[in-house]
JSON list of C-alpha atoms in Angstrom, two decimals:
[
{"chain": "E", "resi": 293, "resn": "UNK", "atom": "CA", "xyz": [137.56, 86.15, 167.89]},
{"chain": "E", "resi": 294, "resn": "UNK", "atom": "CA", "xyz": [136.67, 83.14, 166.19]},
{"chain": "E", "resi": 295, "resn": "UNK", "atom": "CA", "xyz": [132.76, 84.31, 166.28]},
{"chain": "E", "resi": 296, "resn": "UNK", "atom": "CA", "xyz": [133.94, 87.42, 164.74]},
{"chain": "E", "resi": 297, "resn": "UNK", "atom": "CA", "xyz": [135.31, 86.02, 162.27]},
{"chain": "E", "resi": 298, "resn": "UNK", "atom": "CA", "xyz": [132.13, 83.85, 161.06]},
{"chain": "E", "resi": 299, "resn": "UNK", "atom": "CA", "xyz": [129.80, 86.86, 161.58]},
{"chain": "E", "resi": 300, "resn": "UNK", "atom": "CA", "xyz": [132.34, 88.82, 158.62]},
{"chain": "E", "resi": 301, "resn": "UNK", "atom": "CA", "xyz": [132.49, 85.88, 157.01]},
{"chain": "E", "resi": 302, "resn": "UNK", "atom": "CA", "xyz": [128.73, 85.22, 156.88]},
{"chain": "E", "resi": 303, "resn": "UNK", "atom": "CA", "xyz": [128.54, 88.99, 155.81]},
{"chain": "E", "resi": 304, "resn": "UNK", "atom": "CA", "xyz": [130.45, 88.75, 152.88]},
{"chain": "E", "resi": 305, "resn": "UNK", "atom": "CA", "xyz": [128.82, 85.81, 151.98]},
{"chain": "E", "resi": 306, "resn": "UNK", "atom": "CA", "xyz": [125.10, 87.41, 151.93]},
{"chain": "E", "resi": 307, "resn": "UNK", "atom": "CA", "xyz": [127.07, 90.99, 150.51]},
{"chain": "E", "resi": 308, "resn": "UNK", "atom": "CA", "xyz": [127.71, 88.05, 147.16]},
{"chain": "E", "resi": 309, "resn": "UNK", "atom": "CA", "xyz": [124.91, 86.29, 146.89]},
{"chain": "E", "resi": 310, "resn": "UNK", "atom": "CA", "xyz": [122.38, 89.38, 145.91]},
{"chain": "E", "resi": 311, "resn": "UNK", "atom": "CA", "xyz": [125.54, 91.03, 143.40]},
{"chain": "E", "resi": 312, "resn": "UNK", "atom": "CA", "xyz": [125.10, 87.35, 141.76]},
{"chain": "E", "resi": 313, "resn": "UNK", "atom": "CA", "xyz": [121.13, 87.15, 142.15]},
{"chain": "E", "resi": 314, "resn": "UNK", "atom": "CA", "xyz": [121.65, 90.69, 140.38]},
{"chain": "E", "resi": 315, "resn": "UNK", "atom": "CA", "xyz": [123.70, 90.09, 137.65]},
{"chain": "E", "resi": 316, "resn": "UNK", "atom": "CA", "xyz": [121.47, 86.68, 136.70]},
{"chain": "E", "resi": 317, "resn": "UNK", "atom": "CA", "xyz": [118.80, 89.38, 136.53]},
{"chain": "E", "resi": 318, "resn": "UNK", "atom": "CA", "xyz": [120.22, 91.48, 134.19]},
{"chain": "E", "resi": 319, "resn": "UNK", "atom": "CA", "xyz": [121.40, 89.21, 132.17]},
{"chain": "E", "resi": 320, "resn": "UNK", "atom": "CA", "xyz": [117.48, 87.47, 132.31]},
{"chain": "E", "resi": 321, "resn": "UNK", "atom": "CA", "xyz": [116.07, 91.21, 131.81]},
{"chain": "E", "resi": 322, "resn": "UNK", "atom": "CA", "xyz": [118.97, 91.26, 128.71]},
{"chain": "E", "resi": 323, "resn": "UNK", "atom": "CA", "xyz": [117.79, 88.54, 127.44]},
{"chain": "E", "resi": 324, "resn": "UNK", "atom": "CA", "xyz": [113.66, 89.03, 127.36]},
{"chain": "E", "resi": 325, "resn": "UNK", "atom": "CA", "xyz": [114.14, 92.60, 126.31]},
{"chain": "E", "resi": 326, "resn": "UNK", "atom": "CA", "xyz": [116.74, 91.28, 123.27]},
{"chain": "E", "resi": 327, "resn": "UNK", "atom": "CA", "xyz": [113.31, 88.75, 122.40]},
{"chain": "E", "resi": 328, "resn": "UNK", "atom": "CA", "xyz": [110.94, 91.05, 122.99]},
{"chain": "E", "resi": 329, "resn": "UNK", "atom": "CA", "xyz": [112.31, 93.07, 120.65]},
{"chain": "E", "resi": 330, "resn": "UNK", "atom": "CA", "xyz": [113.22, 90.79, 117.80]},
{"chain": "E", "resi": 331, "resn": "UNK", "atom": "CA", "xyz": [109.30, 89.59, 118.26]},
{"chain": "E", "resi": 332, "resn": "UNK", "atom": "CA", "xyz": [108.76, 93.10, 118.09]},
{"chain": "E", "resi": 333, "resn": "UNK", "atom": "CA", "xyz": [110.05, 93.65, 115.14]},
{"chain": "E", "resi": 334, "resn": "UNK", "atom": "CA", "xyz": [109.02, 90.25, 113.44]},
{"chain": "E", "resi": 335, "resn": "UNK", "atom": "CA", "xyz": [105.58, 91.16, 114.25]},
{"chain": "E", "resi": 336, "resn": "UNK", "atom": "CA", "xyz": [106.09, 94.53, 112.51]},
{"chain": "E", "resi": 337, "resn": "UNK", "atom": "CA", "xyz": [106.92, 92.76, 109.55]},
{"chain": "E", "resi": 338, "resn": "UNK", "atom": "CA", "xyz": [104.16, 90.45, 109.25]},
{"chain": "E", "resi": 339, "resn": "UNK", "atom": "CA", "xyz": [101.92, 93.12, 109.25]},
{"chain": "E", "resi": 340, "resn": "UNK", "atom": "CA", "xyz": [103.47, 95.54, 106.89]},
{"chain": "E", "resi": 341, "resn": "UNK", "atom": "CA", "xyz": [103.33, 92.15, 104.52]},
{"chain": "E", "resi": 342, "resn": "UNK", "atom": "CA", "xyz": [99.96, 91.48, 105.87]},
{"chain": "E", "resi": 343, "resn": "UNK", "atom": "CA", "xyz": [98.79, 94.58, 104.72]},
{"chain": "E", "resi": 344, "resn": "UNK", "atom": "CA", "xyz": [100.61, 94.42, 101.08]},
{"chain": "E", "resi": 345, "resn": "UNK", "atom": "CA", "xyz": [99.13, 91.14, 100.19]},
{"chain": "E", "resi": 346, "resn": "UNK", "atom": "CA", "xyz": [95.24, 93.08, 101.54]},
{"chain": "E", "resi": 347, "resn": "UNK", "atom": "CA", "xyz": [95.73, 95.99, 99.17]},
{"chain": "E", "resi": 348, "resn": "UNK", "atom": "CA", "xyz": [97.26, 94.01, 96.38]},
{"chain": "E", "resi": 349, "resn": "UNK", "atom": "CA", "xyz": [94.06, 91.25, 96.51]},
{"chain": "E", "resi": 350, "resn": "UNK", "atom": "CA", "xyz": [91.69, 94.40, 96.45]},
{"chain": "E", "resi": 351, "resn": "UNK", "atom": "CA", "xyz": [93.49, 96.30, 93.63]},
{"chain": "E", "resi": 352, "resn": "UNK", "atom": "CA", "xyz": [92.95, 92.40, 91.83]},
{"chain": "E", "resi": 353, "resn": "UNK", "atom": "CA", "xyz": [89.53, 92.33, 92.99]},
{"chain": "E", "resi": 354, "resn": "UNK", "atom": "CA", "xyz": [88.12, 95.88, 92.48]},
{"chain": "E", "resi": 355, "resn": "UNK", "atom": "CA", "xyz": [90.31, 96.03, 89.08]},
{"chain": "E", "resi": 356, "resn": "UNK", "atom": "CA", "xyz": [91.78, 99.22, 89.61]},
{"chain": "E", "resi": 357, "resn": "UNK", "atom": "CA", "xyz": [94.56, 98.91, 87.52]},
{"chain": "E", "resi": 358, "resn": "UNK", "atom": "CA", "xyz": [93.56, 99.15, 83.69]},
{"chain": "E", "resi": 359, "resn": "UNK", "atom": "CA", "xyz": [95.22, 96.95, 81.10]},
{"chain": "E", "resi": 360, "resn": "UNK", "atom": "CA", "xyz": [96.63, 99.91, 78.62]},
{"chain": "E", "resi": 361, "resn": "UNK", "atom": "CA", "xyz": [99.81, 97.91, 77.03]},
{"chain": "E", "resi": 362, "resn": "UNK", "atom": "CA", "xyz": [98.76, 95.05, 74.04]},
{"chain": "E", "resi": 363, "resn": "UNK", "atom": "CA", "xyz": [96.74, 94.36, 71.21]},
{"chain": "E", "resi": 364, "resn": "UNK", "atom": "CA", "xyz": [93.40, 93.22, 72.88]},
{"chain": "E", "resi": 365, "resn": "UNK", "atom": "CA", "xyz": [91.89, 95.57, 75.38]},
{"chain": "E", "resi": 366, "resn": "UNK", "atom": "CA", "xyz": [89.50, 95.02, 78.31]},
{"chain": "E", "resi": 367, "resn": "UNK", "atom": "CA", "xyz": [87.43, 97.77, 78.16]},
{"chain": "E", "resi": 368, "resn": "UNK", "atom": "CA", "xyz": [84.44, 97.00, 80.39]},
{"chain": "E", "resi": 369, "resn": "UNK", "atom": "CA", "xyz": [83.64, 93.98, 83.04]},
{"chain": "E", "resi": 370, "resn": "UNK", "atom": "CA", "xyz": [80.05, 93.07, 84.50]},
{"chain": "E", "resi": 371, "resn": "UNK", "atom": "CA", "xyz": [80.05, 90.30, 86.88]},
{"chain": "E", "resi": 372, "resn": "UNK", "atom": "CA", "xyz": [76.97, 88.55, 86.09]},
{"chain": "E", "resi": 373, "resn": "UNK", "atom": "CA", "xyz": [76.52, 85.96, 88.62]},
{"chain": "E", "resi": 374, "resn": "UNK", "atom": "CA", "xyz": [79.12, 84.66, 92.10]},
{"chain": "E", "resi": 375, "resn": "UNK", "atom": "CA", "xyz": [81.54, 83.57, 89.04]},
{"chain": "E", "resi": 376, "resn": "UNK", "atom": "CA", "xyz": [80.24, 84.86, 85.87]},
{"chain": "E", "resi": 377, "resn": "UNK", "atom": "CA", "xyz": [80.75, 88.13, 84.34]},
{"chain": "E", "resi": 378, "resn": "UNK", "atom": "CA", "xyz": [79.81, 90.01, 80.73]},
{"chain": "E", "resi": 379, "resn": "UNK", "atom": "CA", "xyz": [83.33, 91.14, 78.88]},
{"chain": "E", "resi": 380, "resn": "UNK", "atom": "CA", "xyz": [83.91, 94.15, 76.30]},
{"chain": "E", "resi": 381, "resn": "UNK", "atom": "CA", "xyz": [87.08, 93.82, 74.98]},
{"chain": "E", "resi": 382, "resn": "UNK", "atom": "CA", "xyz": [88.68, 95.73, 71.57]},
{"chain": "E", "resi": 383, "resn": "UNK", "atom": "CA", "xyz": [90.62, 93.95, 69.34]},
{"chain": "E", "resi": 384, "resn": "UNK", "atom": "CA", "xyz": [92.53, 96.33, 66.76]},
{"chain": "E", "resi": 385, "resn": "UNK", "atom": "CA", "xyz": [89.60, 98.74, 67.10]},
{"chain": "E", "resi": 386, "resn": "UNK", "atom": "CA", "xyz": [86.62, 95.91, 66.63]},
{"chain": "E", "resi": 387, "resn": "UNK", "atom": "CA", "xyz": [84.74, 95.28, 70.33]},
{"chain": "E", "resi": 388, "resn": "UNK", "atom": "CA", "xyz": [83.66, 91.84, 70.83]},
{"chain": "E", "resi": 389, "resn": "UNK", "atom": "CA", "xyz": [81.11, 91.40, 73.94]},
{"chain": "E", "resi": 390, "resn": "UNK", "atom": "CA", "xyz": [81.95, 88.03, 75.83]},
{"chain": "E", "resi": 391, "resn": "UNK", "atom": "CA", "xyz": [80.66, 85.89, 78.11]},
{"chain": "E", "resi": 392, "resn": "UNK", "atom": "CA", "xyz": [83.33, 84.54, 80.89]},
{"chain": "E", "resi": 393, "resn": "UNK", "atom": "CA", "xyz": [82.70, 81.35, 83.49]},
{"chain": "E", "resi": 394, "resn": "UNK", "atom": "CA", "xyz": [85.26, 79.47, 84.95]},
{"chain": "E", "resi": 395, "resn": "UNK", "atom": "CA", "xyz": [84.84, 76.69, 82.71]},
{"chain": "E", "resi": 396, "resn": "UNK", "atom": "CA", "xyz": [84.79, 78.86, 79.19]},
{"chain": "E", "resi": 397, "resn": "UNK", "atom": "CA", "xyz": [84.63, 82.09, 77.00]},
{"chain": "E", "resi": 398, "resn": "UNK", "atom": "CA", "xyz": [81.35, 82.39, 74.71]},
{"chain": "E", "resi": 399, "resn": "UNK", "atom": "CA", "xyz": [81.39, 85.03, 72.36]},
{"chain": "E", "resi": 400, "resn": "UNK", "atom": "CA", "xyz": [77.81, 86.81, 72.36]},
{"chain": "E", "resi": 401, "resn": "UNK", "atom": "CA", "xyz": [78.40, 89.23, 69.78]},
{"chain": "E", "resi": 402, "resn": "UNK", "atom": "CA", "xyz": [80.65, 91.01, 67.60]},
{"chain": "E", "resi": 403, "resn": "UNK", "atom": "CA", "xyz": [79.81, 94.81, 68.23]},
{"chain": "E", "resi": 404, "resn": "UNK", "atom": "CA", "xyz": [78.73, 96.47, 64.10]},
{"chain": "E", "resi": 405, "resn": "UNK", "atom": "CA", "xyz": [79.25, 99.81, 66.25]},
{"chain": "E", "resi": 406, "resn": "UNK", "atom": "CA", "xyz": [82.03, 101.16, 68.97]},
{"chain": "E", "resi": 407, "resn": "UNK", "atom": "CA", "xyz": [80.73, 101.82, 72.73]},
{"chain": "E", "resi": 408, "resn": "UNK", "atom": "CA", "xyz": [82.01, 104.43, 73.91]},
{"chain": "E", "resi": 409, "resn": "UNK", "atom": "CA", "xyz": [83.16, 103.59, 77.58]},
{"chain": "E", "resi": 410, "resn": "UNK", "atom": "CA", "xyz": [84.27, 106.40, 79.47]},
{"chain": "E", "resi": 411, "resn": "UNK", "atom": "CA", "xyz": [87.68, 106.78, 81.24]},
{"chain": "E", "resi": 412, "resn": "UNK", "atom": "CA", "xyz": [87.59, 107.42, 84.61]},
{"chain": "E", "resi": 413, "resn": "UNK", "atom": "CA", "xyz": [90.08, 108.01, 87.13]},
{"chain": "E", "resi": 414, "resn": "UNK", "atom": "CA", "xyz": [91.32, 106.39, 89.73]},
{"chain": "E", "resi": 415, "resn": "UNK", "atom": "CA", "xyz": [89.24, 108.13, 92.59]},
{"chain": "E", "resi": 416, "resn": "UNK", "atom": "CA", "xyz": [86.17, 107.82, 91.02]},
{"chain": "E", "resi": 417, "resn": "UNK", "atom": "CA", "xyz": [86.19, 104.19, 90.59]},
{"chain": "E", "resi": 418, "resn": "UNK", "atom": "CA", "xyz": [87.25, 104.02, 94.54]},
{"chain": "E", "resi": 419, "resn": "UNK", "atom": "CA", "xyz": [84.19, 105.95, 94.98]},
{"chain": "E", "resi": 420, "resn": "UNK", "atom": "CA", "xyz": [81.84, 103.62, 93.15]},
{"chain": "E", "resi": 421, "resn": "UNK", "atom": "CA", "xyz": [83.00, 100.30, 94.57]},
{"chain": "E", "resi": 422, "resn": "UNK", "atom": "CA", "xyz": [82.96, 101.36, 97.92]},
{"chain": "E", "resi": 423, "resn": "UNK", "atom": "CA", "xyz": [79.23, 102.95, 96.97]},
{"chain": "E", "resi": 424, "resn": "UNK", "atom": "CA", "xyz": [78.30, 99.15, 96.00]},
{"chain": "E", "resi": 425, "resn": "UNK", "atom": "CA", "xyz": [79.35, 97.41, 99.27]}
]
C-alpha cells in the first residue's frame, strides 16, 4: 500500500513538472515574440526615416525643388569643379552670372541682356540627372 502510494505520488509529481516546464515556455515564447515584435517594428521605423533623410539629401543634391518665393532668383547652376559651380541669378529682373566656392562669391558679370532659361518640369529634370550618372 505504501508502494502504491509513492508510485501516485511520483505520478503526480512528473504530471507537474512538464504543466510548469510548459507554462515557463509560454511565458519565454510571450516574451521573445513581444521583442521580436517591438524590434520589428523599431526596425520599420528606422528605415521609413532612413529612406526620408535619402530622398530629402537627393532632392538637396539634384536641386529639384526651384526657389520661386523672393526678390533674388536662382535661375541656373553649373557645377564647375568637386566644389565650384557658375550661378545665374535675377535680381528685380537684372541677371548677374556668379562664381560660387566654398570660401566666396565673385561676380563675373552683370548680364546687358536677359537669358532666357527654360522651365522645365519636374520629370524632365529626373530624366537628365539620372542621364548624367
Amino acid at each position: 500500500m505504501i508502494s502504491m502510494l509513492s508510485v501516485m505520488a511520483q505520478a503526480l509529481t512528473d504530471a507537474e513538472v512538464p504543466k510548469a516546464a510548459t507554462t515557463a515556455v509560454l511565458t519565454r515564447t510571450s516574451d521573445v515574440s513581444n521583442t521580436a515584435t517591438l524590434a520589428n517594428m523599431v526596425g520599420g521605423l528606422i528605415v521609413v526615416l532612413a529612406i526620408i533623410f535619402v530622398l530629402a539629401y537627393i532632392v538637396k543634391r539634384l536641386n529639384l525643388v526651384p526657389s520661386n518665393g523672393g526678390v533674388i532668383k536662382t535661375l541656373a547652376v553649373t557645377p564647375i569643379g568637386q566644389r565650384e559651380k557658375v550661378v545665374l541669378i535675377d535680381v528685380n529682373g537684372q541677371q548677374y552670372l556668379l562664381g560660387v566656392t566654398p570660401q566666396s562669391i565673385n561676380l563675373i558679370d552683370k548680364l546687358d541682356t536677359a537669358v532666357d532659361v527654360p522651365a522645365t518640369s519636374f520629370a524632365s529634370r529626373l530624366k537628365q540627372a539620372k542621364e548624367q550618372q
